[in-house]
Structure formats: structure tokens, C-alpha cells
Tab-separated table of C-alpha atoms in Angstrom:
chain	number	residue	atom	x	y	z
A	1	MET	CA	0.000	0.000	0.000
A	2	PRO	CA	1.625	3.335	-1.020
A	3	PHE	CA	1.507	6.145	1.512
A	4	THR	CA	0.212	9.485	0.244
A	5	THR	CA	1.683	11.604	3.024
A	6	ALA	CA	4.415	11.324	5.617
A	7	LYS	CA	1.658	11.659	8.207
A	8	SER	CA	-0.162	8.536	7.010
A	9	ALA	CA	3.156	6.658	7.056
A	10	TYR	CA	3.726	7.839	10.626
A	11	VAL	CA	0.245	6.720	11.686
A	12	LYS	CA	0.715	3.303	10.075
A	13	GLY	CA	3.993	2.895	11.962
A	14	LEU	CA	2.243	3.879	15.172
A	15	ILE	CA	-0.430	1.216	14.639
A	16	ASP	CA	2.107	-1.501	13.759
A	17	GLY	CA	4.224	-0.662	16.816
A	18	ALA	CA	1.296	-0.528	19.252
A	19	PRO	CA	1.220	-4.232	20.303
A	20	PHE	CA	4.695	-3.854	21.834
A	21	VAL	CA	3.179	-1.673	24.541
A	22	LEU	CA	2.233	-4.906	26.304
A	23	ILE	CA	5.880	-5.957	26.510
A	24	ILE	CA	7.415	-2.550	27.166
A	25	ILE	CA	5.335	-1.711	30.245
A	26	PRO	CA	6.248	-4.767	32.356
A	27	PHE	CA	9.890	-4.748	31.219
A	28	SER	CA	10.494	-1.075	31.969
A	29	MET	CA	8.750	-1.407	35.352
A	30	LEU	CA	10.956	-4.376	36.106
A	31	PHE	CA	14.034	-2.350	35.219
A	32	GLY	CA	13.001	0.526	37.496
A	33	LEU	CA	12.249	-1.902	40.278
A	34	LEU	CA	15.534	-3.802	40.022
A	35	ALA	CA	17.493	-0.561	39.622
A	36	VAL	CA	16.184	0.597	42.999
A	37	GLU	CA	16.996	-2.839	44.484
A	38	THR	CA	20.562	-2.446	43.177
A	39	GLY	CA	20.882	0.906	44.943
A	40	LEU	CA	19.978	3.483	42.277
A	41	ASN	CA	17.507	6.271	43.062
A	42	VAL	CA	14.533	7.179	40.838
A	43	VAL	CA	16.380	9.914	38.926
A	44	GLU	CA	19.370	7.663	38.234
A	45	ALA	CA	17.090	4.873	37.003
A	46	LEU	CA	15.288	7.300	34.659
A	47	VAL	CA	18.526	8.769	33.296
A	48	PHE	CA	19.789	5.220	32.721
A	49	SER	CA	16.696	4.410	30.636
A	50	VAL	CA	16.774	7.698	28.694
A	51	VAL	CA	20.483	7.528	27.886
A	52	VAL	CA	20.697	3.844	27.005
A	53	ILE	CA	17.152	2.688	25.943
A	54	ALA	CA	18.165	-0.951	25.599
A	55	GLY	CA	16.464	-3.348	28.002
A	56	ALA	CA	18.793	-6.318	27.722
A	57	ALA	CA	21.952	-4.202	28.067
A	58	GLN	CA	20.502	-2.296	31.030
A	59	PHE	CA	19.598	-5.543	32.808
A	60	THR	CA	23.071	-6.949	32.090
A	61	ALA	CA	24.744	-3.864	33.550
A	62	LEU	CA	22.553	-4.011	36.680
A	63	GLN	CA	23.260	-7.686	37.218
A	64	LEU	CA	27.019	-7.265	36.910
A	65	MET	CA	27.085	-4.155	39.108
A	66	GLN	CA	25.236	-6.159	41.736
A	67	GLU	CA	27.969	-8.817	41.499
A	68	GLN	CA	30.584	-6.061	41.985
A	69	ALA	CA	32.181	-6.816	38.616
A	70	PRO	CA	34.899	-4.349	37.492
A	71	THR	CA	33.502	-1.326	35.601
A	72	LEU	CA	35.298	-2.265	32.404
A	73	VAL	CA	33.695	-5.718	32.441
A	74	VAL	CA	30.257	-4.195	33.100
A	75	LEU	CA	30.644	-1.914	30.078
A	76	ALA	CA	32.135	-4.550	27.785
A	77	SER	CA	29.468	-7.134	28.628
A	78	ALA	CA	26.519	-4.751	28.309
A	79	LEU	CA	27.847	-3.405	25.008
A	80	ALA	CA	28.371	-6.973	23.787
A	81	VAL	CA	24.686	-7.607	24.490
A	82	ASN	CA	23.957	-4.485	22.434
A	83	LEU	CA	26.147	-5.480	19.474
A	84	ARG	CA	23.002	-6.557	17.688
A	85	MET	CA	22.122	-2.842	17.426
A	86	ALA	CA	25.068	-2.527	15.027
A	87	MET	CA	23.487	-5.321	12.981
A	88	TYR	CA	20.170	-3.489	12.962
A	89	SER	CA	21.894	-0.273	11.987
A	90	ALA	CA	23.681	-2.018	9.128
A	91	SER	CA	20.480	-3.568	7.854
A	92	LEU	CA	18.500	-0.280	8.008
A	93	THR	CA	21.199	1.698	6.211
A	94	PRO	CA	20.149	0.823	2.628
A	95	TYR	CA	16.620	2.071	3.420
A	96	VAL	CA	17.203	5.311	5.311
A	97	GLY	CA	20.892	6.019	4.610
A	98	LYS	CA	19.951	8.932	2.311
A	99	ALA	CA	17.873	10.796	4.927
A	100	PRO	CA	19.227	14.080	6.380
A	101	PHE	CA	21.875	13.704	9.069
A	102	TRP	CA	19.649	14.746	12.005
A	103	GLN	CA	16.995	12.245	10.969
A	104	ARG	CA	19.560	9.458	10.764
A	105	ALA	CA	20.797	10.427	14.247
A	106	LEU	CA	17.211	10.276	15.549
A	107	VAL	CA	16.595	6.895	13.889
A	108	ALA	CA	19.869	5.644	15.400
A	109	TYR	CA	18.940	6.759	18.928
A	110	THR	CA	15.506	5.105	18.684
A	111	THR	CA	16.742	1.844	17.148
A	112	VAL	CA	15.469	-0.829	19.549
A	113	ASP	CA	14.405	-4.435	18.972
A	114	GLN	CA	10.752	-3.505	18.476
A	115	SER	CA	11.203	-0.561	16.107
A	116	TYR	CA	13.713	-2.499	14.035
A	117	ILE	CA	11.570	-5.615	13.706
A	118	VAL	CA	8.453	-3.652	12.706
A	119	ALA	CA	10.264	-1.303	10.316
A	120	ILE	CA	12.429	-3.815	8.476
A	121	ALA	CA	9.407	-6.021	7.806
A	122	ARG	CA	7.571	-3.055	6.253
A	123	PHE	CA	10.563	-1.783	4.245
A	124	GLU	CA	11.158	-5.221	2.724
A	125	LYS	CA	7.481	-5.647	1.859
A	126	ASP	CA	7.136	-2.156	0.411
A	127	PRO	CA	10.267	-1.402	-1.654
A	128	ASP	CA	8.749	1.695	-3.355
A	129	MET	CA	8.371	3.654	-0.112
A	130	SER	CA	10.148	7.021	-0.266
A	131	VAL	CA	12.925	7.814	2.199
A	132	PRO	CA	10.922	10.497	4.099
A	133	HIS	CA	8.006	8.072	4.410
A	134	ARG	CA	10.318	5.360	5.718
A	135	VAL	CA	11.693	7.711	8.378
A	136	ALA	CA	8.134	8.790	9.309
A	137	TYR	CA	7.030	5.152	9.533
A	138	PHE	CA	10.035	4.252	11.695
A	139	LEU	CA	9.410	7.135	14.091
A	140	GLY	CA	5.736	6.134	14.229
A	141	ALA	CA	6.729	2.618	15.279
A	142	VAL	CA	8.894	3.898	18.161
A	143	THR	CA	6.313	6.405	19.417
A	144	PRO	CA	4.347	3.902	21.545
A	145	VAL	CA	7.570	2.263	22.787
A	146	VAL	CA	10.151	4.852	23.844
A	147	PRO	CA	8.080	7.274	26.009
A	148	LEU	CA	6.558	4.297	27.844
A	149	TRP	CA	10.043	2.900	28.413
A	150	TYR	CA	10.972	6.120	30.243
A	151	GLY	CA	7.661	6.516	32.078
A	152	PHE	CA	7.338	3.001	33.441
A	153	THR	CA	10.977	2.943	34.541
A	154	VAL	CA	9.918	5.698	36.949
A	155	VAL	CA	6.774	3.807	38.004
A	156	GLY	CA	8.826	0.670	38.687
A	157	ALA	CA	11.448	2.636	40.609
A	158	LEU	CA	8.755	4.266	42.773
A	159	LEU	CA	7.195	0.867	43.510
A	160	GLY	CA	10.581	-0.775	44.057
A	161	ALA	CA	11.132	0.261	47.644
A	162	GLN	CA	7.992	-1.623	48.743
A	163	VAL	CA	8.756	-5.011	47.186
A	164	PRO	CA	9.625	-7.774	49.707
A	165	ASP	CA	12.321	-10.467	49.222
A	166	SER	CA	9.709	-13.222	49.017
A	167	TRP	CA	8.875	-12.012	45.490
A	168	ALA	CA	12.134	-13.702	44.377
A	169	LEU	CA	12.940	-10.826	42.025
A	170	ASP	CA	16.526	-12.087	41.774
A	171	PHE	CA	15.139	-14.421	39.136
A	172	ALA	CA	13.249	-11.785	37.135
A	173	ILE	CA	16.215	-11.063	34.859
A	174	PRO	CA	16.867	-14.721	33.946
A	175	ILE	CA	13.174	-15.187	33.131
A	176	ALA	CA	13.065	-11.986	31.080
A	177	PHE	CA	16.177	-12.983	29.129
A	178	LEU	CA	15.052	-16.550	28.483
A	179	ALA	CA	11.733	-15.220	27.187
A	180	MET	CA	13.511	-12.736	24.917
A	181	ILE	CA	15.932	-15.343	23.555
A	182	ALA	CA	13.366	-17.995	22.671
A	183	PRO	CA	11.919	-16.297	19.555
A	184	MET	CA	15.476	-15.663	18.246
A	185	PHE	CA	16.235	-19.333	17.534
A	186	ARG	CA	15.517	-19.132	13.823
A	187	THR	CA	18.113	-21.607	12.528
A	188	LEU	CA	20.245	-24.504	13.754
A	189	ALA	CA	23.183	-22.090	13.876
A	190	HIS	CA	21.364	-19.938	16.468
A	191	VAL	CA	20.737	-23.026	18.607
A	192	VAL	CA	24.361	-24.178	18.378
A	193	ALA	CA	25.590	-20.669	19.285
A	194	ALA	CA	23.406	-20.658	22.404
A	195	LEU	CA	24.333	-24.199	23.501
A	196	VAL	CA	28.069	-23.620	23.133
A	197	ALA	CA	27.759	-20.297	24.979
A	198	VAL	CA	25.899	-21.985	27.863
A	199	VAL	CA	28.410	-24.825	28.224
A	200	VAL	CA	31.408	-22.482	28.113
A	201	ALA	CA	29.707	-20.075	30.558
A	202	LEU	CA	29.245	-22.893	33.085
A	203	LEU	CA	32.800	-24.167	32.618
A	204	ALA	CA	34.214	-20.630	32.882
A	205	ALA	CA	32.071	-19.589	35.869
A	206	GLY	CA	35.168	-19.465	38.059
A	207	VAL	CA	37.121	-17.121	35.773
A	208	PRO	CA	37.743	-13.853	37.679
A	209	TYR	CA	36.335	-10.367	36.807
A	210	SER	CA	33.206	-11.935	35.250
A	211	LEU	CA	35.266	-12.490	32.108
A	212	GLY	CA	33.638	-15.906	31.737
A	213	LEU	CA	30.666	-14.147	30.121
A	214	ILE	CA	32.792	-12.569	27.410
A	215	ILE	CA	34.728	-15.778	26.764
A	216	ALA	CA	31.440	-17.714	26.506
A	217	GLY	CA	29.852	-15.077	24.262
A	218	VAL	CA	32.754	-15.101	21.820
A	219	ALA	CA	32.809	-18.916	21.805
A	220	GLY	CA	29.077	-18.997	21.066
A	221	MET	CA	29.370	-16.455	18.245
A	222	MET	CA	32.206	-18.417	16.645
A	223	ALA	CA	30.214	-21.632	16.950
A	224	GLY	CA	27.183	-19.983	15.334
A	225	ALA	CA	29.222	-18.537	12.470
A	226	ARG	CA	30.963	-21.892	11.874
A	227	THR	CA	27.642	-23.737	11.839
A	228	GLU	CA	26.232	-21.246	9.345
A	229	VAL	CA	29.164	-21.806	6.981
A	230	TRP	CA	28.766	-25.555	7.345
A	231	LEU	CA	25.006	-25.400	6.695
A	232	ASN	CA	25.503	-23.219	3.602
A	233	ARG	CA	28.105	-25.580	2.226
A	234	ARG	CA	25.835	-28.550	2.796
A	235	THR	CA	22.909	-26.807	1.038
A	236	ALA	CA	25.179	-25.882	-1.865
A	237	GLY	CA	26.372	-29.516	-2.016
A	238	ASP	CA	22.780	-30.769	-2.108
A	239	ALA	CA	21.967	-28.410	-4.960
A	240	HIS	CA	24.843	-29.848	-7.000
A	241	GLY	CA	24.170	-33.463	-6.108
B	1	MET	CA	26.809	1.426	45.379
B	2	ASP	CA	29.617	3.775	44.369
B	3	LYS	CA	28.007	6.704	42.493
B	4	THR	CA	31.066	7.512	40.386
B	5	THR	CA	31.115	3.962	39.043
B	6	LEU	CA	27.389	4.142	38.367
B	7	TRP	CA	27.695	7.323	36.296
B	8	ILE	CA	30.679	5.950	34.392
B	9	VAL	CA	28.554	2.925	33.504
B	10	ILE	CA	25.470	4.984	32.545
B	11	ILE	CA	27.365	7.480	30.380
B	12	GLY	CA	29.737	4.904	28.902
B	13	LEU	CA	26.888	2.589	28.052
B	14	GLY	CA	24.828	5.443	26.603
B	15	VAL	CA	27.632	6.691	24.352
B	16	GLY	CA	28.631	3.159	23.355
B	17	SER	CA	25.064	2.096	22.577
B	18	PHE	CA	24.456	5.193	20.462
B	19	MET	CA	27.689	4.616	18.554
B	20	LEU	CA	26.683	1.000	17.837
B	21	ARG	CA	23.337	2.221	16.489
B	22	PHE	CA	24.815	5.151	14.587
B	23	LEU	CA	27.839	3.327	13.174
B	24	PHE	CA	26.255	2.184	9.945
B	25	ILE	CA	23.243	4.470	9.429
B	26	GLY	CA	25.310	7.529	10.217
B	27	LEU	CA	28.870	6.773	9.225
B	28	VAL	CA	29.338	3.754	7.010
B	29	GLY	CA	26.490	4.625	4.649
B	30	SER	CA	25.960	2.025	1.963
B	31	ARG	CA	29.495	0.600	1.914
B	32	ALA	CA	29.568	-3.187	2.363
B	33	MET	CA	30.943	-4.875	5.475
B	34	PRO	CA	33.051	-8.045	5.434
B	35	ASP	CA	30.932	-11.207	5.441
B	36	TRP	CA	32.856	-12.881	8.263
B	37	LEU	CA	32.109	-9.932	10.567
B	38	LEU	CA	28.376	-9.922	9.784
B	39	ARG	CA	28.291	-13.688	10.245
B	40	HIS	CA	29.645	-13.356	13.801
B	41	LEU	CA	27.507	-10.331	14.698
B	42	ARG	CA	24.368	-12.305	13.823
B	43	TYR	CA	24.929	-14.583	16.832
B	44	THR	CA	25.808	-12.014	19.497
B	45	ALA	CA	22.402	-11.922	21.197
B	46	VAL	CA	21.770	-15.677	21.137
B	47	ALA	CA	25.270	-16.326	22.533
B	48	VAL	CA	25.683	-13.587	25.143
B	49	LEU	CA	22.233	-13.701	26.764
B	50	PRO	CA	22.179	-17.484	27.429
B	51	ALA	CA	25.778	-17.259	28.710
B	52	LEU	CA	24.663	-14.590	31.167
B	53	VAL	CA	21.654	-16.573	32.352
B	54	ALA	CA	23.125	-20.089	32.628
B	55	PRO	CA	25.170	-19.673	35.842
B	56	GLN	CA	22.233	-17.935	37.565
B	57	VAL	CA	19.935	-20.808	36.660
B	58	VAL	CA	22.326	-23.500	37.875
B	59	TRP	CA	23.795	-21.693	40.893
B	60	PRO	CA	21.391	-18.894	41.947
B	61	ALA	CA	22.840	-16.175	44.186
B	62	ALA	CA	19.632	-16.093	46.246
B	63	THR	CA	20.283	-19.648	47.518
B	64	ASP	CA	24.030	-19.022	47.955
B	65	GLY	CA	24.735	-21.098	44.895
B	66	ALA	CA	22.769	-24.199	45.870
B	67	PRO	CA	20.834	-25.572	42.871
B	68	ASP	CA	17.163	-24.698	43.356
B	69	PRO	CA	14.329	-26.746	41.815
B	70	ALA	CA	11.952	-23.753	41.700
B	71	ARG	CA	14.326	-21.538	39.736
B	72	MET	CA	15.491	-24.336	37.473
B	73	SER	CA	11.976	-25.414	36.501
B	74	ALA	CA	10.955	-21.779	35.982
B	75	ALA	CA	13.852	-21.413	33.538
B	76	VAL	CA	12.897	-24.579	31.652
B	77	VAL	CA	9.221	-23.567	31.435
B	78	THR	CA	10.039	-20.015	30.270
B	79	LEU	CA	12.293	-21.276	27.503
B	80	THR	CA	9.883	-24.007	26.427
B	81	VAL	CA	6.848	-21.705	26.276
B	82	GLY	CA	8.949	-19.111	24.452
B	83	LEU	CA	10.085	-21.645	21.867
B	84	LEU	CA	6.572	-23.009	21.340
B	85	THR	CA	4.645	-19.724	21.227
B	86	LYS	CA	7.351	-17.222	20.106
B	87	ASN	CA	5.505	-14.908	22.481
B	88	VAL	CA	7.726	-13.068	24.959
B	89	LEU	CA	4.906	-12.090	27.288
B	90	ALA	CA	3.416	-15.608	27.433
B	91	ALA	CA	6.870	-16.994	28.253
B	92	VAL	CA	7.421	-14.480	31.065
B	93	LEU	CA	4.021	-15.196	32.608
B	94	ALA	CA	4.487	-18.978	32.404
B	95	GLY	CA	7.969	-18.680	33.954
B	96	ALA	CA	6.773	-16.432	36.770
B	97	ALA	CA	3.795	-18.721	37.491
B	98	THR	CA	6.133	-21.736	37.673
B	99	LEU	CA	8.585	-19.926	39.947
B	100	TYR	CA	5.915	-18.843	42.419
B	101	GLY	CA	4.063	-22.158	42.239
B	102	MET	CA	7.246	-24.105	42.986
B	103	LEU	CA	8.405	-21.743	45.731
B	104	TYR	CA	4.985	-22.152	47.354
B	105	LEU	CA	5.112	-25.972	47.111
B	106	VAL	CA	8.707	-26.131	48.394
B	107	GLY	CA	7.705	-23.812	51.235
B	108	LEU	CA	4.950	-26.253	52.201
B	109	GLY	CA	7.328	-29.220	52.254
């Protein structure tokens, strides 16, 4: 469907992004809540969400700060979790790379899992969309997500002080991460990457400075990449045979 | 918590995350990246997140590292529901229900 105006593209993006509200509200509340548990105040939790807007990386940083990991390891691990943003950025570039600089900066800042997934699906389906319409659509898709991410971080932080230990919130991050990972297993290579990462993480649990996480992550990525090459070769072989 | 460390983490993570997002859209433009690099980047999330979770599932800090049936079954249920439904929210709710259900049962015994 061609868009007649940038406004209709924006509205369409808004509609397509709306279902993510259901995920964003509990996750941002959880972040605010756990941030307060870790010792941040409400303002610090909000600034964290505004500056970083990346759930998984924020949770990773909190977890490692709680374990008193060295600052460098906290940063490296959280940024490693966010490396997929570079992938998203690379894959959006052919579609919005010709937009004005300030618009590209805005798209970059608001690149999150939800906006990327919604936008890339639309851009691939609708190759004739103009660049301004693509940018409008993208910003429409983030509109229901980003302000709620800020707002419910504050709500969670305000609630945080009243939550008792019996709620077992120590396990909220593992559950959140496992739920986020599950839909990502698209190919055998993704599964192999995760399995290798888990095994290495358990074996390397005793490595100091929480470096086990980075070692396991790199091992998993290499395993995934290797498996992908192997799968491609096998498919190519089948095509010849 | 040490406030200086906290602000270093917040600002460092903010700048780093923006640079990761801006790298290609803003700077690289339409130039191609090496295949081997893209191939590794594709697996960052599925490698790093499970690696982060695994030790907490097997040796939770809340039980001083003793394996805990409630937390372990919650992890298994979350992952299973997530794989079957591809629905993040359904997986979270199933995991939380399992965790609380098991903690309640263990508390009774």
C-alpha cells in the first residue's frame, strides 16, 4: 500500500508498533524496580533508561554491578549484548541512509528491537516507499515504545522500595532474558551458538572479573558462524548433487 | 553502590550504545561490510544472553549457589513456552507462574 503523506506513514507505523506496549510496560517497570533494588535512586534509574534505551543491556549492567564486577567488564558485557544494534543499523542503512543527518541520528537513537523488527518487515514488503516516508514510519513505530520505556521505569522505581524479598525478584532477569531469547532461535546455527555459549559459561564460571561471560559469548558467536558456513556448504552440495 | 562507578557505567553505556546504532546508518552509509564480521555479529544476542543466564539458573545467588528446583523449573518452562509460542509475554508469565508455584510448594514441604 503506497503512503500518500508522511503523516499517514507515521500513523501506520504507530499502529504496527502498538502491540509492543504490552511488553514494554512490564519490562520497563521491572528495570526501574531492580534498579532501585541495586541501589539506584529514581532519577538515576530514569537517566539510565533515557540515555541507554536498551532493556537487555541495562539488565546486564545491573546484574554485573550487583555482582561487583569491574567497571570495564560491566561496560564490555553490556555493550556486547547491544552489538546486535550494530546489525540493525547495518540492515537499516540501505533504506534510510539517504535521509538528512539529524533524521539518521534520531533513527539511530531510537533503534530498539521492536522498532527495528516492525520497520524492516515493512521496508522489505514495500520497496517503493520514499525515504521520508520510511523515516516517518520508523518514528511512528517507536512512538508507543520509547516514552513508555521512560515513564514506566519511573513507576517501577517508585514501587521498588515496597517489594519484599519473598517475590524472588533475583530471578526476574533470567526469566526476562530466556523469554527474549526464545523467539530468536531461527536456525540450527542460532541453537548451536546458544548451547556452546551456555556450556562455556558454566565451565568458565570461576574465571575472575566476570570475564567468563565474554569468553562464553565469543565462543558462542564463533560456533554460530561456523555452523552457518557448514550449513551453507551442505545446502550448496545438495543443490549440485 | 559507588556513584562515580554508576555514572561511568550509565554514560559509557549510553555513548557506546548510540555509537553501535549510529555506526552504519550515520557513518558507514551504503558501503559493504566483510561477510565474516556480519556472520559473527548475527549470533551475538543468542550467545551472550544465554551465557549470562546459565550460571544464575544453575547456581542462583539467592540460595548461595545451591541448585534450586523452583528456579530451574521456571527457567525450563520459560524457555519451552517461548520456543513453542514465540511470544515473549506468554513466556514471562508462564515462567513467573512456575517460579511462584514451585516456591509455594517447596515452602509447604
